[in-house]
CSV table of C-alpha atoms in Angstrom, one decimal:
chain,number,residue,atom,x,y,z
A,8,MET,CA,155.2,-32.7,153.7
A,9,ILE,CA,154.1,-34.5,150.6
A,10,ASP,CA,150.3,-34.0,150.3
A,11,ASP,CA,148.9,-35.8,147.3
A,12,VAL,CA,150.9,-39.0,146.6
A,13,VAL,CA,149.7,-42.3,147.9
A,14,VAL,CA,150.6,-46.0,147.7
A,15,ALA,CA,147.3,-47.3,146.4
A,16,GLY,CA,148.1,-51.0,146.3
A,17,ALA,CA,150.7,-53.4,147.6
A,18,ALA,CA,151.3,-57.1,147.0
A,19,GLU,CA,153.8,-59.9,147.4
A,20,VAL,CA,154.1,-62.8,145.0
A,21,PRO,CA,154.6,-65.7,147.5
A,22,TYR,CA,158.3,-66.6,147.8
A,23,ILE,CA,159.4,-70.1,146.7
A,24,ARG,CA,162.5,-71.7,148.0
A,25,ARG,CA,162.9,-74.2,145.1
A,26,PRO,CA,161.1,-72.7,142.1
A,27,PRO,CA,160.0,-75.3,139.6
A,28,PRO,CA,161.1,-75.1,135.9
A,29,GLY,CA,159.2,-72.3,134.1
A,30,VAL,CA,159.4,-69.8,137.0
A,31,THR,CA,161.4,-66.8,135.7
A,32,THR,CA,162.3,-63.3,136.9
A,33,PRO,CA,160.1,-61.6,134.2
A,34,GLY,CA,157.3,-63.9,135.1
A,35,LEU,CA,157.5,-63.1,138.8
A,36,LEU,CA,157.6,-59.4,138.0
A,37,ALA,CA,154.6,-59.7,135.8
A,38,GLU,CA,152.7,-61.5,138.6
A,39,GLY,CA,153.7,-58.7,141.0
A,40,LEU,CA,152.2,-56.1,138.6
A,41,ARG,CA,149.0,-58.0,138.3
A,42,LEU,CA,148.6,-58.5,142.1
A,43,ALA,CA,149.5,-54.9,142.9
A,44,LEU,CA,147.1,-53.5,140.4
A,45,GLU,CA,144.4,-55.8,141.8
A,46,SER,CA,145.2,-54.5,145.2
A,47,ALA,CA,144.9,-50.9,144.0
A,48,GLY,CA,141.7,-51.4,142.1
A,49,LEU,CA,143.4,-50.1,139.0
A,50,GLY,CA,143.8,-51.7,135.6
A,51,HIS,CA,146.6,-52.5,133.2
A,52,GLY,CA,145.7,-49.6,131.0
A,53,ASP,CA,146.0,-47.1,133.9
A,54,VAL,CA,149.8,-47.7,134.3
A,55,ASP,CA,152.0,-45.1,132.7
A,56,GLY,CA,155.0,-45.5,134.9
A,57,LEU,CA,157.1,-48.6,135.7
A,58,GLY,CA,160.1,-49.0,138.0
A,59,ILE,CA,161.9,-52.4,138.3
A,60,ALA,CA,164.6,-53.8,140.5
A,61,ALA,CA,165.8,-57.2,139.5
A,62,PHE,CA,169.3,-58.6,139.3
A,63,GLY,CA,168.2,-61.4,137.0
A,64,LEU,CA,166.4,-59.4,134.3
A,65,GLY,CA,169.4,-59.4,132.0
A,66,PRO,CA,170.1,-59.3,129.1
A,67,ASP,CA,166.7,-57.6,129.0
A,68,HIS,CA,166.1,-54.1,130.5
A,69,VAL,CA,162.9,-52.5,131.8
A,70,ILE,CA,161.9,-51.4,128.3
A,71,ASP,CA,161.9,-55.0,127.2
A,72,LEU,CA,159.8,-56.0,130.1
A,73,ALA,CA,157.4,-53.1,129.5
A,74,TRP,CA,157.1,-54.3,125.9
A,75,HIS,CA,156.4,-57.9,126.9
A,76,LEU,CA,153.9,-56.6,129.5
A,77,GLY,CA,152.1,-54.5,126.8
A,78,LEU,CA,152.6,-51.2,128.7
A,79,GLU,CA,152.9,-47.8,127.1
A,80,LEU,CA,154.8,-45.6,129.5
A,81,ARG,CA,155.6,-42.0,130.2
A,82,TRP,CA,158.0,-42.8,133.0
A,83,MET,CA,160.4,-45.7,133.5
A,84,MET,CA,163.4,-46.6,135.7
A,85,GLU,CA,165.7,-49.5,136.2
A,86,ASP,CA,167.1,-49.7,139.7
A,87,SER,CA,170.2,-51.5,140.8
A,88,ASN,CA,170.4,-50.6,144.5
A,89,GLY,CA,169.3,-54.0,145.9
A,90,GLY,CA,167.9,-53.8,149.4
A,91,ALA,CA,167.7,-50.0,149.0
A,92,CYS,CA,165.5,-50.3,145.8
A,93,MET,CA,162.8,-48.4,147.7
A,94,ASN,CA,164.6,-45.4,146.4
A,95,MET,CA,162.3,-46.0,143.4
A,96,LEU,CA,159.6,-44.7,145.7
A,97,ALA,CA,161.4,-41.3,146.0
A,98,HIS,CA,161.7,-41.0,142.2
A,99,ALA,CA,158.1,-42.1,141.7
A,100,VAL,CA,156.7,-39.6,144.2
A,101,ARG,CA,158.6,-36.7,142.5
A,102,ALA,CA,157.4,-37.9,139.1
A,103,ILE,CA,153.8,-37.9,140.1
A,104,GLU,CA,154.2,-34.5,141.8
A,105,ALA,CA,155.7,-33.2,138.6
A,106,GLY,CA,153.0,-34.7,136.4
A,107,ASP,CA,155.4,-36.9,134.6
A,108,ALA,CA,153.2,-39.9,135.3
A,109,GLU,CA,149.9,-40.7,136.9
A,110,VAL,CA,150.0,-44.4,138.0
A,111,ILE,CA,153.4,-45.9,138.6
A,112,ALA,CA,154.1,-49.6,139.4
A,113,LEU,CA,157.2,-50.4,141.3
A,114,ILE,CA,158.3,-54.0,141.4
A,115,ALA,CA,161.2,-55.9,142.8
A,116,GLY,CA,161.7,-59.5,142.1
A,117,ASP,CA,164.0,-62.3,141.1
A,118,CYS,CA,164.4,-66.0,140.5
A,119,LEU,CA,168.0,-66.3,141.5
A,120,VAL,CA,168.5,-69.5,143.4
A,121,GLY,CA,171.3,-72.1,143.4
A,122,ASP,CA,174.1,-71.5,140.9
A,123,ARG,CA,172.6,-68.2,139.8
A,124,PHE,CA,172.7,-66.9,143.3
A,125,VAL,CA,176.3,-68.0,143.7
A,126,GLU,CA,177.1,-66.2,140.4
A,127,LEU,CA,175.5,-63.0,141.7
A,128,ALA,CA,177.3,-63.2,145.0
A,129,SER,CA,180.6,-63.8,143.4
A,130,ASN,CA,180.3,-61.0,140.9
A,131,TYR,CA,178.3,-58.5,142.9
A,132,ASN,CA,180.6,-55.7,141.9
A,133,GLN,CA,184.2,-55.3,140.7
A,134,VAL,CA,185.6,-55.0,144.2
A,135,THR,CA,183.9,-58.2,145.2
A,136,ARG,CA,185.3,-59.9,142.2
A,137,ASP,CA,188.8,-58.6,142.7
A,138,TYR,CA,189.2,-58.7,146.5
A,139,LEU,CA,186.5,-60.9,148.1
A,140,THR,CA,185.7,-63.8,145.8
A,141,PRO,CA,189.4,-64.9,145.6
A,142,LEU,CA,189.5,-65.3,149.4
A,143,PRO,CA,186.7,-66.7,149.1
A,144,VAL,CA,184.1,-64.9,151.1
A,145,GLY,CA,181.0,-66.6,149.6
A,146,GLY,CA,178.6,-63.8,150.1
A,147,PRO,CA,177.6,-61.4,152.8
A,148,PRO,CA,177.5,-63.6,156.0
A,149,ALA,CA,181.2,-63.4,156.7
A,150,LEU,CA,181.2,-59.6,156.2
A,151,PHE,CA,178.3,-59.1,158.6
A,152,ALA,CA,180.0,-61.5,161.0
A,153,PHE,CA,182.6,-58.7,161.5
A,154,THR,CA,179.9,-56.1,161.8
A,155,THR,CA,178.1,-58.2,164.4
A,156,GLN,CA,181.3,-58.6,166.4
A,157,ARG,CA,181.9,-54.9,166.4
A,158,HIS,CA,178.3,-54.3,167.5
A,159,MET,CA,178.6,-56.9,170.2
A,160,MET,CA,181.7,-55.3,171.5
A,161,ARG,CA,180.3,-51.7,171.5
A,162,HIS,CA,177.1,-52.5,173.2
A,163,GLY,CA,178.2,-55.4,175.4
A,164,LEU,CA,175.8,-57.9,173.8
A,165,SER,CA,176.0,-61.7,173.6
A,166,ARG,CA,174.8,-63.8,170.7
A,167,ALA,CA,171.5,-64.3,172.5
A,168,ALA,CA,170.6,-60.6,171.9
A,169,TYR,CA,170.6,-61.3,168.1
A,170,GLY,CA,168.6,-64.5,168.8
A,171,HIS,CA,165.9,-62.3,170.3
A,172,VAL,CA,165.7,-60.3,167.1
A,173,VAL,CA,165.2,-63.5,165.1
A,174,ALA,CA,162.8,-65.0,167.6
A,175,SER,CA,160.8,-61.8,167.7
A,176,GLN,CA,160.4,-61.9,163.9
A,177,ARG,CA,159.4,-65.6,164.1
A,178,ASP,CA,156.6,-64.6,166.5
A,179,TRP,CA,155.4,-62.1,163.9
A,180,ALA,CA,155.8,-64.7,161.1
A,181,ALA,CA,153.4,-67.0,162.9
A,182,ARG,CA,150.7,-64.5,161.9
A,183,ASN,CA,151.8,-64.2,158.3
A,184,PRO,CA,150.7,-67.0,155.9
A,185,LEU,CA,153.3,-65.8,153.4
A,186,ALA,CA,156.2,-66.4,155.8
A,187,ARG,CA,158.1,-69.6,155.3
A,188,TYR,CA,159.5,-70.1,158.8
A,189,ARG,CA,156.6,-69.6,161.1
A,190,ALA,CA,157.4,-71.9,164.1
A,191,PRO,CA,158.5,-70.2,167.3
A,192,LEU,CA,162.2,-70.2,167.8
A,193,THR,CA,163.7,-70.4,171.3
A,194,ILE,CA,167.0,-68.7,172.2
A,195,GLU,CA,168.4,-72.2,173.0
A,196,GLU,CA,167.5,-73.4,169.5
A,197,TYR,CA,169.1,-70.2,168.1
A,198,LEU,CA,172.3,-70.7,170.0
A,199,GLU,CA,172.6,-74.3,168.9
A,200,ALA,CA,172.0,-73.6,165.2
A,201,PRO,CA,174.8,-74.5,162.7
A,202,MET,CA,177.3,-71.7,162.3
A,203,VAL,CA,177.8,-70.1,158.9
A,204,ALA,CA,180.5,-67.6,159.8
A,205,ASP,CA,180.9,-67.0,163.5
A,206,PRO,CA,178.9,-65.5,165.1
A,207,ILE,CA,176.4,-65.6,162.2
A,208,CYS,CA,174.4,-68.8,162.4
A,209,LEU,CA,171.9,-70.3,160.0
A,210,PHE,CA,168.9,-68.4,161.6
A,211,ASP,CA,170.6,-65.1,161.0
A,212,CYS,CA,170.6,-65.6,157.2
A,213,PRO,CA,167.5,-64.9,155.1
A,214,PRO,CA,166.7,-68.0,153.0
A,215,VAL,CA,167.3,-67.5,149.3
A,216,ALA,CA,164.1,-67.7,147.4
A,217,ALA,CA,162.2,-66.6,144.2
A,218,GLY,CA,159.4,-64.1,144.4
A,219,ALA,CA,158.4,-60.5,144.0
A,220,ASP,CA,157.0,-57.5,145.8
A,221,ALA,CA,155.1,-54.6,144.2
A,222,VAL,CA,153.4,-51.4,145.0
A,223,VAL,CA,151.3,-48.9,142.9
A,224,VAL,CA,152.0,-45.2,143.5
A,225,THR,CA,149.5,-42.6,142.3
A,226,ARG,CA,147.6,-39.4,143.3
A,227,ALA,CA,145.2,-39.7,146.2
A,228,ALA,CA,142.2,-39.1,143.9
A,229,ARG,CA,143.0,-42.3,142.0
A,230,SER,CA,143.1,-44.5,145.0
A,231,THR,CA,140.3,-46.5,146.6
A,232,GLY,CA,139.9,-47.7,150.1
A,233,ARG,CA,142.1,-46.3,152.9
A,234,ARG,CA,144.6,-43.9,151.5
A,235,VAL,CA,148.3,-44.5,152.5
A,236,HIS,CA,150.1,-41.2,151.9
A,237,VAL,CA,153.8,-41.0,151.4
A,238,ARG,CA,154.6,-38.1,153.8
A,239,ALA,CA,158.3,-38.1,153.2
A,240,VAL,CA,160.9,-40.2,151.5
A,241,GLY,CA,164.7,-39.6,151.3
A,242,CYS,CA,167.8,-41.4,150.3
A,243,SER,CA,171.5,-41.5,151.3
A,244,PHE,CA,174.3,-43.0,149.2
A,245,ASN,CA,177.9,-43.4,150.4
A,246,HIS,CA,177.2,-41.6,153.7
A,247,ASP,CA,180.6,-42.4,155.1
A,248,GLN,CA,182.6,-43.2,151.9
A,249,HIS,CA,183.3,-46.6,153.5
A,250,LEU,CA,185.7,-45.1,156.0
A,251,GLY,CA,183.5,-46.0,159.0
A,252,ASP,CA,182.8,-49.3,160.8
A,253,GLY,CA,179.4,-50.2,159.4
A,254,LEU,CA,177.7,-49.5,162.7
A,255,SER,CA,175.9,-46.4,161.3
A,256,THR,CA,174.0,-46.1,158.1
A,257,GLY,CA,172.9,-43.3,155.9
A,258,VAL,CA,169.6,-43.3,157.8
A,259,ALA,CA,171.3,-41.4,160.6
A,260,ARG,CA,172.2,-38.7,158.1
A,261,ILE,CA,168.7,-38.3,156.5
A,262,ALA,CA,166.4,-39.0,159.4
A,263,PRO,CA,166.3,-35.5,160.9
A,264,GLY,CA,165.2,-34.0,157.6
A,265,ILE,CA,162.6,-36.7,157.1
A,266,TRP,CA,161.1,-36.0,160.6
A,267,GLU,CA,161.1,-32.3,159.9
A,268,THR,CA,159.5,-32.7,156.4
A,269,SER,CA,156.8,-35.1,157.6
A,270,GLY,CA,156.1,-33.6,161.0
A,271,ILE,CA,156.3,-37.3,162.2
A,272,GLY,CA,159.0,-38.7,164.5
A,273,PRO,CA,160.2,-42.2,165.3
A,274,SER,CA,158.0,-42.4,168.4
A,275,ASP,CA,154.9,-41.8,166.4
A,276,ALA,CA,155.2,-45.0,164.4
A,277,ASP,CA,152.6,-47.8,164.8
A,278,VAL,CA,154.7,-50.1,162.7
A,279,ILE,CA,158.3,-50.1,161.6
A,280,SER,CA,160.1,-52.0,158.9
A,281,VAL,CA,163.9,-52.1,158.7
A,282,TYR,CA,166.0,-54.2,156.4
A,283,ASP,CA,166.9,-57.4,158.2
A,284,ASP,CA,169.8,-59.0,156.4
A,285,PHE,CA,171.3,-59.5,159.1
A,286,PRO,CA,169.9,-59.1,162.7
A,287,VAL,CA,172.6,-56.7,163.6
A,288,MET,CA,171.4,-54.4,160.9
A,289,VAL,CA,167.9,-54.3,162.4
A,290,LEU,CA,169.4,-52.9,165.6
A,291,VAL,CA,171.8,-50.5,163.8
A,292,GLN,CA,169.0,-49.0,161.7
A,293,LEU,CA,166.7,-48.7,164.7
A,294,GLN,CA,169.5,-46.8,166.5
A,295,ASP,CA,169.9,-44.6,163.4
A,296,LEU,CA,166.2,-43.9,163.4
A,297,GLY,CA,166.3,-42.8,167.1
A,298,VAL,CA,163.9,-45.6,168.1
A,299,ILE,CA,166.3,-46.8,170.8
A,300,GLU,CA,166.2,-43.5,172.6
A,301,ASP,CA,168.7,-44.1,175.3
A,302,ASP,CA,171.0,-46.1,173.0
A,303,ASP,CA,170.6,-49.0,175.5
A,304,VAL,CA,170.4,-51.7,172.9
A,305,ALA,CA,170.2,-54.6,175.5
A,306,ARG,CA,167.3,-53.0,177.3
A,307,PHE,CA,165.5,-52.2,174.0
A,308,ILE,CA,165.7,-55.8,172.9
A,309,VAL,CA,164.3,-57.2,176.1
A,310,GLU,CA,161.7,-54.6,176.9
A,311,ASP,CA,160.5,-53.3,173.5
A,312,LEU,CA,161.5,-55.6,170.7
A,313,ALA,CA,160.9,-59.0,172.1
A,314,THR,CA,157.7,-57.9,173.8
A,315,HIS,CA,156.5,-56.3,170.5
A,316,ARG,CA,155.9,-53.1,172.4
A,317,VAL,CA,157.6,-51.6,169.4
A,318,ALA,CA,156.3,-53.4,166.3
A,319,VAL,CA,159.3,-54.1,164.1
A,320,ASN,CA,159.2,-56.2,160.9
A,321,THR,CA,155.7,-57.4,161.5
A,322,SER,CA,155.7,-59.7,158.4
A,323,GLY,CA,158.5,-61.7,160.0
A,324,GLY,CA,160.9,-60.0,157.7
A,325,MET,CA,163.3,-61.5,155.3
A,326,LEU,CA,164.6,-63.7,158.0
A,327,THR,CA,161.4,-65.7,157.9
A,328,VAL,CA,159.9,-64.9,154.5
A,329,GLY,CA,163.0,-65.1,152.4
A,330,GLN,CA,165.1,-63.0,150.1
A,331,CYS,CA,164.7,-62.9,146.3
A,332,GLY,CA,167.5,-60.6,144.9
A,333,PRO,CA,166.4,-57.1,145.8
A,334,THR,CA,162.9,-57.9,147.1
A,335,GLY,CA,163.9,-57.0,150.6
A,336,GLY,CA,164.0,-53.4,149.4
A,337,LEU,CA,160.2,-53.4,148.9
A,338,HIS,CA,159.1,-56.2,151.2
A,339,GLY,CA,158.9,-53.9,154.2
A,340,LEU,CA,157.1,-51.3,152.2
A,341,VAL,CA,154.5,-53.8,151.1
A,342,GLU,CA,154.0,-55.0,154.7
A,343,CYS,CA,153.6,-51.5,156.0
A,344,VAL,CA,151.1,-50.5,153.3
A,345,ARG,CA,149.1,-53.6,154.0
A,346,GLN,CA,149.2,-52.8,157.8
A,347,LEU,CA,148.0,-49.2,157.2
A,348,ARG,CA,145.2,-50.4,154.9
A,349,GLY,CA,144.1,-52.9,157.6
A,350,GLU,CA,144.7,-55.9,155.3
A,351,ARG,CA,146.9,-58.1,157.5
A,352,GLU,CA,144.2,-60.1,159.2
A,353,ALA,CA,145.9,-62.2,162.0
A,354,GLY,CA,149.0,-60.1,161.8
A,355,GLN,CA,147.2,-56.7,161.9
A,356,ILE,CA,148.4,-54.0,164.3
A,357,GLU,CA,145.3,-52.5,165.7
A,358,ASP,CA,144.6,-48.9,164.5
A,359,ALA,CA,147.9,-48.7,162.6
A,360,ARG,CA,148.1,-45.3,161.1
A,361,ILE,CA,151.8,-44.3,160.8
A,362,ALA,CA,154.6,-46.5,159.4
A,363,ILE,CA,158.3,-46.0,159.1
A,364,VAL,CA,160.1,-48.0,156.4
A,365,VAL,CA,163.8,-48.3,155.9
A,366,GLY,CA,165.8,-49.9,153.0
A,367,TYR,CA,169.5,-50.7,153.1
A,368,GLY,CA,171.6,-52.3,150.4
A,369,MET,CA,174.5,-52.7,148.1
A,370,VAL,CA,177.5,-54.1,150.0
A,371,LEU,CA,180.5,-52.3,148.3
A,372,TYR,CA,183.2,-54.1,150.2
A,373,ARG,CA,182.8,-54.4,154.0
A,374,PHE,CA,179.2,-53.1,154.4
A,375,ALA,CA,176.4,-51.5,152.4
A,376,ALA,CA,176.3,-47.9,151.1
A,377,CYS,CA,172.6,-47.2,150.2
A,378,SER,CA,169.8,-46.2,152.6
A,379,VAL,CA,166.2,-45.1,152.0
A,380,LEU,CA,163.8,-43.9,154.6
A,381,ALA,CA,160.1,-43.3,154.1
A,382,VAL,CA,157.2,-42.2,156.3
A,383,LEU,CA,153.7,-43.4,155.5
A,384,GLU,CA,150.4,-42.2,157.0
A,385,ALA,CA,147.0,-43.6,156.5
A,386,VAL,CA,144.2,-41.2,156.2
B,9,MET,CA,203.7,-63.7,146.6
B,10,SER,CA,204.4,-60.0,147.5
B,11,ASP,CA,205.3,-58.7,150.9
B,12,GLY,CA,202.7,-56.3,152.2
B,13,LEU,CA,199.7,-54.8,150.6
B,14,ASP,CA,199.7,-51.7,148.4
B,15,ILE,CA,197.4,-49.0,149.9
B,16,PRO,CA,196.6,-46.0,147.7
B,17,VAL,CA,197.3,-42.6,149.3
B,18,CYS,CA,195.9,-39.4,147.9
B,19,ALA,CA,198.8,-37.4,146.4
B,20,GLN,CA,197.1,-34.1,147.5
B,21,CYS,CA,195.7,-34.7,151.0
B,22,GLY,CA,197.2,-37.9,152.1
B,23,LEU,CA,194.0,-39.8,152.7
B,24,ALA,CA,194.6,-43.6,152.5
B,25,ALA,CA,191.8,-45.6,150.8
B,26,PHE,CA,191.3,-49.2,150.0
B,27,PRO,CA,190.1,-50.6,147.6
B,28,PRO,CA,191.6,-48.2,145.1
B,29,HIS,CA,189.3,-45.3,144.0
B,30,LEU,CA,189.3,-43.0,141.0
B,31,ALA,CA,189.0,-39.8,143.1
B,32,CYS,CA,189.7,-39.0,146.7
B,33,SER,CA,186.6,-38.8,148.8
B,34,HIS,CA,188.2,-36.0,150.9
B,35,CYS,CA,189.6,-33.6,148.4
B,36,GLY,CA,188.5,-34.9,145.0
B,37,SER,CA,192.1,-35.3,143.7
B,38,MET,CA,192.6,-38.0,141.1
B,39,SER,CA,196.3,-38.3,141.7
B,40,TRP,CA,197.4,-41.2,143.9
B,41,ASP,CA,200.6,-42.4,145.4
B,42,SER,CA,200.8,-45.6,147.5
B,43,VAL,CA,202.4,-47.1,150.5
B,44,VAL,CA,203.0,-50.8,151.3
B,45,ALA,CA,201.3,-51.8,154.5
B,46,LEU,CA,203.4,-54.6,155.9
B,47,THR,CA,201.3,-55.2,159.0
B,48,GLY,CA,198.0,-54.7,160.6
B,49,VAL,CA,195.7,-55.8,163.4
B,50,ALA,CA,193.1,-58.4,163.0
B,51,ASP,CA,190.3,-56.5,164.7
B,52,GLU,CA,187.7,-59.2,164.1
B,53,ILE,CA,188.0,-62.8,162.8
B,54,THR,CA,185.5,-65.3,161.6
B,55,VAL,CA,185.5,-68.9,160.5
B,56,LEU,CA,183.5,-69.3,157.3
B,57,ARG,CA,182.0,-72.8,157.5
B,58,ARG,CA,179.4,-72.8,154.7
B,59,THR,CA,178.1,-70.7,151.9
B,60,VAL,CA,175.2,-71.1,149.5
B,61,GLY,CA,176.2,-73.7,146.9
B,62,SER,CA,179.5,-74.6,148.6
B,63,ASP,CA,180.7,-78.2,149.1
B,64,PRO,CA,179.5,-79.2,152.5
B,65,GLU,CA,182.7,-81.2,152.9
B,66,ALA,CA,184.9,-78.2,152.1
B,67,PRO,CA,187.2,-77.2,155.0
B,68,ALA,CA,186.3,-74.1,157.0
B,69,ILE,CA,188.5,-71.1,156.4
B,70,ALA,CA,189.5,-68.1,158.6
B,71,LEU,CA,188.8,-64.6,157.5
B,72,GLY,CA,189.7,-61.4,159.2
B,73,SER,CA,188.9,-57.7,159.2
B,74,VAL,CA,192.4,-56.3,159.3
B,75,ARG,CA,193.1,-52.7,160.2
B,76,THR,CA,196.3,-52.0,158.2
B,77,GLN,CA,199.1,-49.8,159.5
B,78,ALA,CA,198.2,-47.5,156.6
B,79,GLY,CA,194.8,-46.9,158.0
B,80,PRO,CA,192.2,-48.7,155.8
B,81,THR,CA,190.6,-51.9,157.0
B,82,VAL,CA,190.8,-54.8,154.6
B,83,ILE,CA,189.3,-58.3,154.5
B,84,ALA,CA,192.0,-61.0,154.5
B,85,ARG,CA,192.3,-64.7,154.5
B,86,LEU,CA,193.9,-65.6,157.8
B,87,ASP,CA,196.2,-68.4,158.9
B,88,LEU,CA,194.1,-70.5,161.3
B,89,GLU,CA,196.4,-69.6,164.3
B,90,VAL,CA,195.5,-65.9,164.1
B,91,ARG,CA,193.3,-64.6,167.0
B,92,ALA,CA,191.3,-61.4,167.3
B,93,HIS,CA,193.5,-58.4,168.1
B,94,ASP,CA,196.7,-60.2,166.9
B,95,GLU,CA,199.2,-58.1,164.9
B,96,VAL,CA,199.5,-59.7,161.5
B,97,GLU,CA,201.8,-59.6,158.5
B,98,LEU,CA,200.1,-58.8,155.2
B,99,ALA,CA,200.9,-60.3,151.8
B,100,VAL,CA,199.2,-60.9,148.5
B,101,LYS,CA,199.5,-64.4,147.0
B,102,ARG,CA,197.8,-65.2,143.7
B,103,GLY,CA,195.5,-62.2,144.1
B,104,VAL,CA,194.5,-63.2,147.7
B,105,ILE,CA,195.1,-60.9,150.5
B,106,ARG,CA,196.6,-63.0,153.3
B,107,ALA,CA,197.5,-62.4,156.9
B,108,ARG,CA,199.5,-64.4,159.4
B,109,ILE,CA,200.8,-63.6,162.9
B,110,ALA,CA,203.5,-60.9,162.7
B,111,ARG,CA,206.9,-62.2,163.6
B,112,THR,CA,209.6,-59.7,162.6
B,113,ARG,CA,208.3,-56.8,160.7
B,114,SER,CA,206.1,-53.8,161.5
B,115,GLY,CA,204.8,-50.7,159.9
B,116,LEU,CA,204.8,-49.2,156.5
B,117,ARG,CA,207.1,-49.1,153.5
B,118,SER,CA,207.2,-46.6,150.7
B,119,SER,CA,206.2,-48.3,147.5
B,120,GLY,CA,208.5,-48.5,144.6
């Protein structure tokens, strides 16, 4: 178990669907730093480590950003793992344990909307450029349409099952002032929504936005308020070499070790955050975690997820808040830290002490290849 | 337009992989042969109706997740008549992997 590393602060720069002129990726990252430091009760001069995930930072790199932010650093990283950018947390924890840095800010953010988003989606990697964009595929919805169909077939689910995932997160979103789509969603409304790529409908797709998420990682002694310890964090990359069907992620590979390291299991969690682009992946990752103990997905949706008996994606998730490049990789971490610090007001889970956070990202061809799993405990 | 789709096959262990890789994920070999997959099965199909930034008047297109006879699953543009679980013929036209309902051919062909 990791003893002495905490997430001392967490913040989200409110997402904007249509950012006005002047809103930039570096500007959003800077605001994320400011808010996270404020949350941590630490100052600009305390920061000696910086990790950044942003697709739209180029041609600059993190050193350029650090310069413009006036930061002198001993530790720095530039992450490119999208929705799995929480792997920066694993690196930051090791760096602090090793004494390479004392106060590390991890920030994910982007201002990639409209044509810039299309450019990103069309050139996500060489394989996308060579084999998907010419079809055209137009981004991930069509790919996860296939994944959803396989999942429906395997578990005997109808479209309504995925509607319950979205509706459940809408219910949470009603208690999150930072969520964009906060109105309740009925299953009937879900089923009647415009199709994007059958069976993926409009409500299955996180709205593209501009914004940022940020956390501050440091030693327990440097934190103020309730301490949120990182008890374990691990990563998996290329768990199945893309030979599988996308219905299992690297989480299944690393979860047993994480439970052993932390002494905490999936049933201990007061709040869980899993990457939710798209609803099918919420269910897949919960299965990989072992949260759906009997593997009866239909029962779990009705009895545990829709009722909030298991608290999943309590911010409303990306499906209601939005997606700003790789922010989904830190959004769940920010939400869970805020839950464990008792900062969520109307959306607060009573006596929340343990959180499980999962990141998932980087679609190589048919599905994504990177997973991160972290266990947090408030003391 | 070329008949079939070239599928790389590891020269050492025979693992078929698509898209092409530098090294085999099974044995690490960097030597590759290839076969031509003439057919496959459209395991899942979808109709792509809209994307971010697309012309709302643009016609919908059909895409499929096609399990090739060589093993790997590929994403292909489908003829609109293709239904899930149909056997399809594969071809590459102007860099686009295409699939239509199989009529006469089946199986694999050695490349070259």
